[in-house]
Amino acid sequence: MNVMINDISEDLGTTVHGVQTAITIFLLVMAALMIPGGKLTDRYGRKRCLLVGLAVYGVGALLSAAAPGLGLLILGNSILEGIGTALLIPPVYILTTLLFTDLTSRARAFGVIMALGGIGAAAGPLIGGLITSGIGWRAAFVFQALVVLVIVVLSRHIEDPLPPDPARPFDTRGAVLSAVGLVLVVMGILAADDNIWLMIVLLASGLLVMYGFFRSIRAKERAGEEPLLSTALFRSRTSNLGLITQNIQWLLLMGSSFTVAAYLQVVRGYDAIETGVIFTAATLGLLVSSLAAERLAERRPQRTLVITGFVTTLVGIVVLVALAGGSTNPWALAPGLLFIGLGLGVMLTPSVNIVQSSFPEEQQGEISGLSRSVSNLGSSLGTAVAGTILVSGLTHGAYAAAMITLAVIGLGGLAAAVALPRTQAKGS
């Protein structure tokens, strides 16, 4: 979507801000529904949720391909694909944790998953650019549907190690409160460029709803009922810090991707292919560091890897801003993107491993949903924060301001990584 901004906005008669809104809503729907999605895996089974999520995503992709306007694109891409992703992502992490029981093999498995996920996020601009320029942006959504079909066929060989429990209760009230609270918070950030008072009202309302959500789950626990999330998930200092690092990592990845893609197309006038090619530097960095996750986990503590990742990513942002402002050569952005890719690839896997390994098997559904929700909330916030700064004035200064803001937030992630316990074992 990032490299299709100009093509979609021109074809559908909308604006860059309209496409950014569609992207943000997609990420927001994922974040809002990831916790309920993880919980549903216990009731209906990991494999079934995976297949249903894939089907919903595929329908959304086809609907997006046929969209005559922004409204239908939001329904297909932002809503249906967001719902599908919220259903299919938690089973991936839960199955990995259940099928790979020792820390080393789990680190290897998560390394492969995070490598492919990171590569997908970074290579998406190139693939989307090639399809958009060669055929059209609608063909890119048809391509998504074809990929989904392949995954559905391959998923037949997956075996769920735990049987589903149809009698498992589902906290509908908690699911609604958590989703509404997250939506209001991100909508508040998006409203910052239009109306400061609306932003304050939405943020305050979101925090109030989230407070009501936590009161609701406490009340259910006191009554001996099973809430959407157990408060025990937040009693692990290590897991809490790991969740913070996850959130900020994805905020940096999606925020920087959106900012750089918009800069290349709006300011420098590059087409989708040229934008995608430049992004290959980030793809290369993610590929190299993510695939080395197992080897790194065996040699270095997870805390060290997360710290190193944040430092490398922050260096990349500084290099990116400095070289982009001092040169008109498009490849001046490559060194910074390479460092960002390397840094994110180094720390994505250990952060997931830290969180997932902090809990026993019976809590994997809950923690996986929470972990993915926190990560996708970071993605939503990254796009929302960067987009809000950019639409305030599409100039060179706005893009630098967006990247600098991301770097400042990245310092918060580095602080959380430094606060992780030093006694953590390698590969745990």
XYZ file of C-alpha atoms in Angstrom:
428
model
C 0.000 0.000 0.000
C 2.826 2.433 0.767
C 4.146 2.418 -2.801
C 0.632 2.583 -4.274
C -0.217 5.877 -2.558
C -0.150 8.013 -5.710
C -1.725 5.383 -7.994
C -4.609 4.611 -5.639
C -5.304 8.248 -4.754
C -5.418 9.253 -8.436
C -7.498 6.262 -9.553
C -10.039 6.511 -6.743
C -10.154 10.295 -6.652
C -8.897 10.550 -3.079
C -5.814 12.028 -1.367
C -2.586 10.815 0.220
C -4.269 11.339 3.584
C -7.167 9.133 2.452
C -4.838 6.257 1.574
C -2.928 6.763 4.831
C -6.248 6.494 6.672
C -6.975 3.177 4.937
C -3.534 1.836 5.918
C -3.958 2.981 9.507
C -7.456 1.481 9.818
C -6.095 -1.863 8.578
C -3.374 -1.844 11.227
C -5.835 -0.630 13.835
C -8.355 -3.409 13.147
C -5.538 -5.926 13.560
C -4.457 -4.400 16.866
C -8.011 -4.148 18.197
C -8.967 -7.742 17.346
C -5.688 -9.570 17.939
C -6.418 -10.256 21.635
C -9.899 -11.737 20.935
C -8.389 -13.578 17.961
C -5.794 -15.225 20.171
C -8.431 -16.212 22.706
C -10.670 -17.789 20.072
C -7.915 -20.265 19.186
C -8.494 -22.057 22.504
C -12.188 -22.470 21.771
C -12.144 -23.326 18.069
C -8.601 -24.618 17.534
C -5.433 -23.069 16.159
C -5.678 -24.575 12.672
C -9.356 -23.710 12.177
C -8.791 -20.069 13.151
C -5.819 -19.934 10.777
C -7.907 -21.204 7.839
C -10.900 -18.953 8.604
C -8.563 -15.961 8.880
C -6.990 -16.780 5.532
C -10.404 -17.078 3.885
C -11.598 -13.722 5.244
C -8.338 -12.099 4.186
C -8.652 -13.520 0.666
C -12.194 -12.175 0.280
C -10.993 -8.768 1.457
C -8.166 -8.779 -1.086
C -10.535 -9.548 -3.966
C -12.968 -6.880 -2.791
C -10.112 -4.361 -2.641
C -9.091 -5.253 -6.192
C -12.586 -4.411 -7.437
C -13.088 -1.283 -5.278
C -14.542 1.671 -7.260
C -13.862 4.115 -4.441
C -12.096 4.648 -1.121
C -15.069 3.382 0.902
C -15.054 -0.111 -0.600
C -11.251 -0.211 -0.448
C -11.445 0.449 3.295
C -14.067 -2.292 3.668
C -11.968 -4.839 1.774
C -8.411 -3.913 2.731
C -8.821 -2.220 6.088
C -11.737 -4.146 7.611
C -11.868 -7.638 6.103
C -8.118 -8.071 5.646
C -7.626 -6.655 9.142
C -10.104 -9.145 10.632
C -8.537 -12.002 8.667
C -5.063 -11.091 9.879
C -6.238 -10.902 13.505
C -7.547 -14.459 13.169
C -4.593 -15.984 11.322
C -1.597 -14.416 13.081
C -2.083 -15.693 16.701
C -2.251 -19.379 15.616
C 1.140 -19.025 13.928
C 2.848 -17.940 17.149
C 0.895 -20.320 19.365
C 1.633 -23.347 17.167
C 5.308 -22.395 17.049
C 5.535 -22.197 20.831
C 3.710 -25.521 21.265
C 5.574 -27.440 18.555
C 9.095 -26.218 19.453
C 9.505 -26.900 23.147
C 13.217 -26.216 23.765
C 14.515 -22.665 23.729
C 17.090 -23.111 20.970
C 14.700 -24.683 18.446
C 12.040 -22.130 19.390
C 14.508 -19.311 18.760
C 15.283 -20.827 15.361
C 11.589 -21.160 14.515
C 10.753 -17.631 15.636
C 13.824 -16.430 13.747
C 12.488 -17.884 10.510
C 8.994 -16.494 11.154
C 10.222 -13.018 12.048
C 12.651 -13.070 9.115
C 9.847 -13.854 6.688
C 7.523 -11.357 8.363
C 10.164 -8.650 8.285
C 11.133 -9.460 4.724
C 7.477 -9.336 3.746
C 7.141 -5.886 5.294
C 10.305 -4.656 3.605
C 9.965 -6.490 0.265
C 6.296 -5.561 -0.055
C 7.185 -2.158 -1.554
C 9.289 -3.783 -4.295
C 6.740 -6.497 -5.097
C 3.873 -4.025 -4.956
C 5.841 -1.549 -7.045
C 6.588 -4.078 -9.764
C 2.972 -5.251 -9.969
C 1.544 -1.718 -9.758
C 3.810 -0.328 -12.463
C 3.612 -3.393 -14.701
C -0.107 -4.174 -14.443
C -1.871 -1.920 -11.951
C -2.463 -1.542 -8.235
C -5.576 -3.739 -8.377
C -3.469 -6.658 -9.591
C -1.435 -6.430 -6.384
C -4.539 -7.357 -4.381
C -5.310 -10.242 -6.736
C -1.743 -11.419 -6.113
C -2.459 -11.362 -2.361
C -5.514 -13.571 -2.879
C -3.434 -16.056 -4.890
C -0.817 -16.202 -2.121
C -3.580 -16.853 0.417
C -4.822 -19.744 -1.719
C -1.346 -21.304 -1.746
C -1.097 -20.996 2.053
C -4.520 -22.621 2.499
C -3.378 -25.599 0.415
C -0.116 -25.925 2.372
C -1.951 -25.593 5.705
C -3.581 -28.983 5.195
C -0.394 -30.566 6.554
C -0.461 -28.629 9.834
C -1.390 -30.597 12.936
C -2.771 -28.866 16.016
C -1.054 -30.358 19.120
C -3.943 -29.356 21.400
C -7.601 -30.180 20.751
C -10.080 -27.259 20.682
C -12.275 -26.697 23.733
C -15.762 -25.639 22.518
C -16.901 -25.165 26.107
C -14.192 -22.572 26.764
C -15.938 -19.288 27.713
C -15.346 -16.123 25.674
C -15.364 -12.689 27.284
C -17.448 -10.747 24.759
C -17.704 -7.642 26.947
C -13.953 -7.562 27.426
C -13.376 -8.013 23.689
C -15.638 -5.059 22.877
C -14.082 -2.801 25.528
C -10.498 -3.582 24.511
C -11.263 -3.035 20.809
C -13.137 0.237 21.374
C -10.418 1.562 23.671
C -7.631 0.859 21.180
C -9.624 2.366 18.298
C -10.285 5.582 20.213
C -6.623 6.002 21.176
C -5.327 5.689 17.603
C -8.171 7.837 16.240
C -7.098 10.473 18.723
C -3.582 10.476 17.304
C -4.950 10.715 13.756
C -7.093 13.713 14.750
C -4.071 15.699 15.965
C -3.575 17.495 12.633
C -7.249 18.507 12.324
C -8.528 19.384 15.774
C -6.479 19.393 18.965
C -9.591 19.309 21.174
C -10.995 16.337 19.287
C -7.666 14.607 19.778
C -7.799 15.211 23.528
C -11.401 13.969 23.773
C -10.663 10.800 21.778
C -7.483 10.000 23.710
C -9.175 10.601 27.061
C -12.160 8.488 26.002
C -9.880 5.681 24.835
C -7.946 5.633 28.091
C -11.215 5.689 30.049
C -12.562 2.715 28.095
C -9.281 0.818 28.595
C -9.547 1.526 32.325
C -13.063 0.063 32.203
C -11.666 -2.974 30.389
C -9.124 -3.673 33.129
C -11.782 -3.209 35.822
C -13.948 -5.684 33.903
C -11.304 -8.391 33.771
C -10.509 -7.921 37.463
C -14.197 -8.294 38.311
C -14.417 -11.505 36.270
C -11.355 -12.939 38.004
C -12.791 -12.120 41.445
C -16.011 -13.874 40.411
C -14.054 -16.967 39.380
C -14.816 -16.461 35.677
C -12.341 -16.451 32.789
C -11.698 -12.942 31.396
C -10.387 -12.056 27.945
C -6.973 -11.472 29.479
C -5.638 -12.665 32.798
C -4.096 -9.966 34.979
C -1.352 -12.515 35.659
C -0.003 -11.720 32.180
C 1.079 -8.318 33.466
C 2.849 -9.555 36.600
C 5.996 -10.553 34.731
C 8.386 -7.606 34.597
C 10.400 -9.326 31.894
C 7.336 -9.880 29.701
C 6.073 -6.321 30.237
C 9.396 -4.859 29.129
C 9.485 -7.275 26.194
C 6.020 -6.108 25.111
C 7.177 -2.483 25.209
C 10.145 -3.294 22.969
C 7.860 -5.180 20.557
C 5.472 -2.244 20.330
C 8.219 0.263 19.585
C 10.009 -2.027 17.113
C 6.931 -2.272 14.904
C 6.212 1.415 15.402
C 9.685 2.155 14.007
C 9.324 -0.319 11.134
C 5.916 0.870 9.896
C 6.480 4.533 10.729
C 9.796 4.733 8.867
C 8.451 2.681 5.930
C 5.461 4.987 5.499
C 7.554 8.154 5.879
C 10.265 7.128 3.416
C 7.747 5.796 0.866
C 5.698 9.003 1.001
C 8.861 11.138 0.773
C 10.154 9.325 -2.287
C 6.820 9.570 -4.116
C 5.494 12.965 -3.022
C 8.711 14.996 -2.745
C 11.036 13.272 -5.220
C 8.360 12.052 -7.596
C 9.545 8.433 -7.855
C 7.210 5.793 -9.192
C 6.262 2.568 -7.403
C 9.132 0.495 -8.856
C 11.814 3.081 -8.041
C 10.472 3.378 -4.483
C 10.401 -0.397 -4.059
C 13.951 -0.828 -5.381
C 15.331 1.652 -2.862
C 13.582 -0.290 -0.088
C 15.587 -3.407 -0.991
C 18.330 -2.053 1.279
C 16.037 -2.491 4.300
C 14.957 -5.895 2.993
C 18.564 -7.049 2.783
C 19.262 -5.903 6.339
C 16.188 -7.694 7.701
C 17.019 -10.850 5.773
C 20.604 -11.094 6.986
C 19.955 -10.337 10.663
C 16.686 -12.261 11.041
C 18.000 -15.468 9.488
C 20.950 -15.286 11.883
C 18.547 -15.289 14.853
C 19.292 -18.847 15.968
C 23.067 -18.380 15.838
C 22.817 -15.046 17.639
C 20.503 -16.522 20.310
C 23.060 -19.252 21.035
C 25.931 -16.785 21.447
C 24.348 -13.719 23.032
C 21.670 -13.067 25.689
C 18.321 -11.913 24.305
C 18.648 -8.621 26.202
C 21.935 -7.839 24.455
C 20.392 -8.519 21.045
C 17.432 -6.215 21.699
C 19.727 -3.406 22.906
C 21.988 -3.859 19.885
C 18.970 -3.785 17.580
C 17.682 -0.501 18.953
C 21.106 1.155 18.792
C 21.620 0.017 15.183
C 18.128 1.177 14.170
C 18.626 4.603 15.756
C 21.959 4.973 13.964
C 20.158 4.089 10.742
C 17.547 6.817 11.263
C 20.238 9.410 11.915
C 22.180 8.359 8.804
C 18.983 8.326 6.739
C 17.995 11.881 7.715
C 21.531 13.225 7.284
C 22.197 11.721 3.853
C 18.680 12.299 2.459
C 18.921 15.997 3.272
C 22.419 16.381 1.840
C 22.091 14.552 -1.475
C 19.596 14.248 -4.331
C 20.912 10.785 -5.207
C 18.158 8.253 -4.376
C 20.748 5.730 -3.197
C 21.779 8.151 -0.447
C 18.880 6.619 1.506
C 20.235 3.076 1.165
C 22.814 3.118 4.031
C 20.249 4.360 6.530
C 17.622 1.853 5.376
C 20.203 -0.935 5.582
C 21.022 -0.073 9.204
C 17.319 0.149 10.064
C 16.702 -3.264 8.512
C 19.681 -4.822 10.293
C 18.661 -3.359 13.639
C 15.029 -4.433 13.422
C 15.992 -7.909 12.238
C 18.352 -8.372 15.180
C 15.751 -7.568 17.826
C 12.371 -8.712 16.467
C 12.975 -12.403 17.226
C 14.456 -12.093 20.747
C 11.652 -9.762 21.838
C 9.020 -12.301 20.761
C 10.969 -15.146 22.354
C 11.301 -13.214 25.629
C 7.538 -12.681 25.862
C 6.323 -16.088 24.648
C 8.809 -18.006 26.793
C 7.691 -16.196 29.956
C 4.459 -18.205 30.165
C 3.391 -21.886 30.253
C 1.475 -23.694 27.503
C -1.980 -23.049 28.963
C -1.458 -19.273 28.657
C -0.026 -19.267 25.143
C -3.375 -18.308 23.555
C -3.679 -15.250 25.785
C -0.085 -14.066 25.606
C 0.137 -14.638 21.860
C -2.953 -12.512 21.270
C -1.668 -9.818 23.622
C 1.801 -9.903 22.061
C 0.486 -9.578 18.497
C -1.995 -6.893 19.564
C 0.770 -4.844 21.179
C 2.953 -5.234 18.087
C 0.179 -4.279 15.689
C -0.803 -1.366 17.893
C 2.803 -0.248 17.432
C 2.364 -0.542 13.669
C -0.837 1.539 13.863
C 0.808 4.160 16.044
C 3.844 4.320 13.757
C 1.728 5.045 10.702
C -0.567 7.388 12.646
C 2.260 9.410 14.212
C 4.234 9.684 10.968
C 1.117 10.398 8.897
C -0.097 13.083 11.302
C 3.219 14.912 11.066
C 3.363 14.581 7.263
C -0.142 15.857 6.512
C 0.557 18.911 8.636
C 2.756 20.105 5.747
C 4.173 17.938 2.968
C 7.627 19.515 2.891
C 11.163 18.288 3.382
C 11.052 19.520 6.980
C 7.956 17.484 7.799
C 9.635 14.249 6.704
C 12.728 14.948 8.780
C 10.504 15.829 11.734
C 8.643 12.519 11.363
C 11.874 10.500 11.357
C 13.306 12.434 14.296
C 10.084 11.824 16.245
C 10.402 8.097 15.523
C 14.007 8.206 16.753
C 12.949 9.849 20.028
C 10.328 7.113 20.542
C 13.048 4.574 19.699
C 15.077 5.888 22.632
C 12.186 4.839 24.862
C 12.422 1.337 23.411
C 16.154 1.298 24.074
C 15.517 2.284 27.706
C 13.046 -0.615 28.080
C 15.615 -3.002 26.570
C 18.299 -1.822 28.988
C 15.862 -2.439 31.864
C 15.409 -6.129 30.898
C 16.890 -8.517 33.486
C 20.585 -9.253 32.920
C 20.235 -12.798 34.241
C 18.255 -14.011 31.215
C 19.799 -17.031 29.631
C 20.927 -17.191 26.029
C 18.081 -18.291 23.771
C 15.435 -17.508 26.405
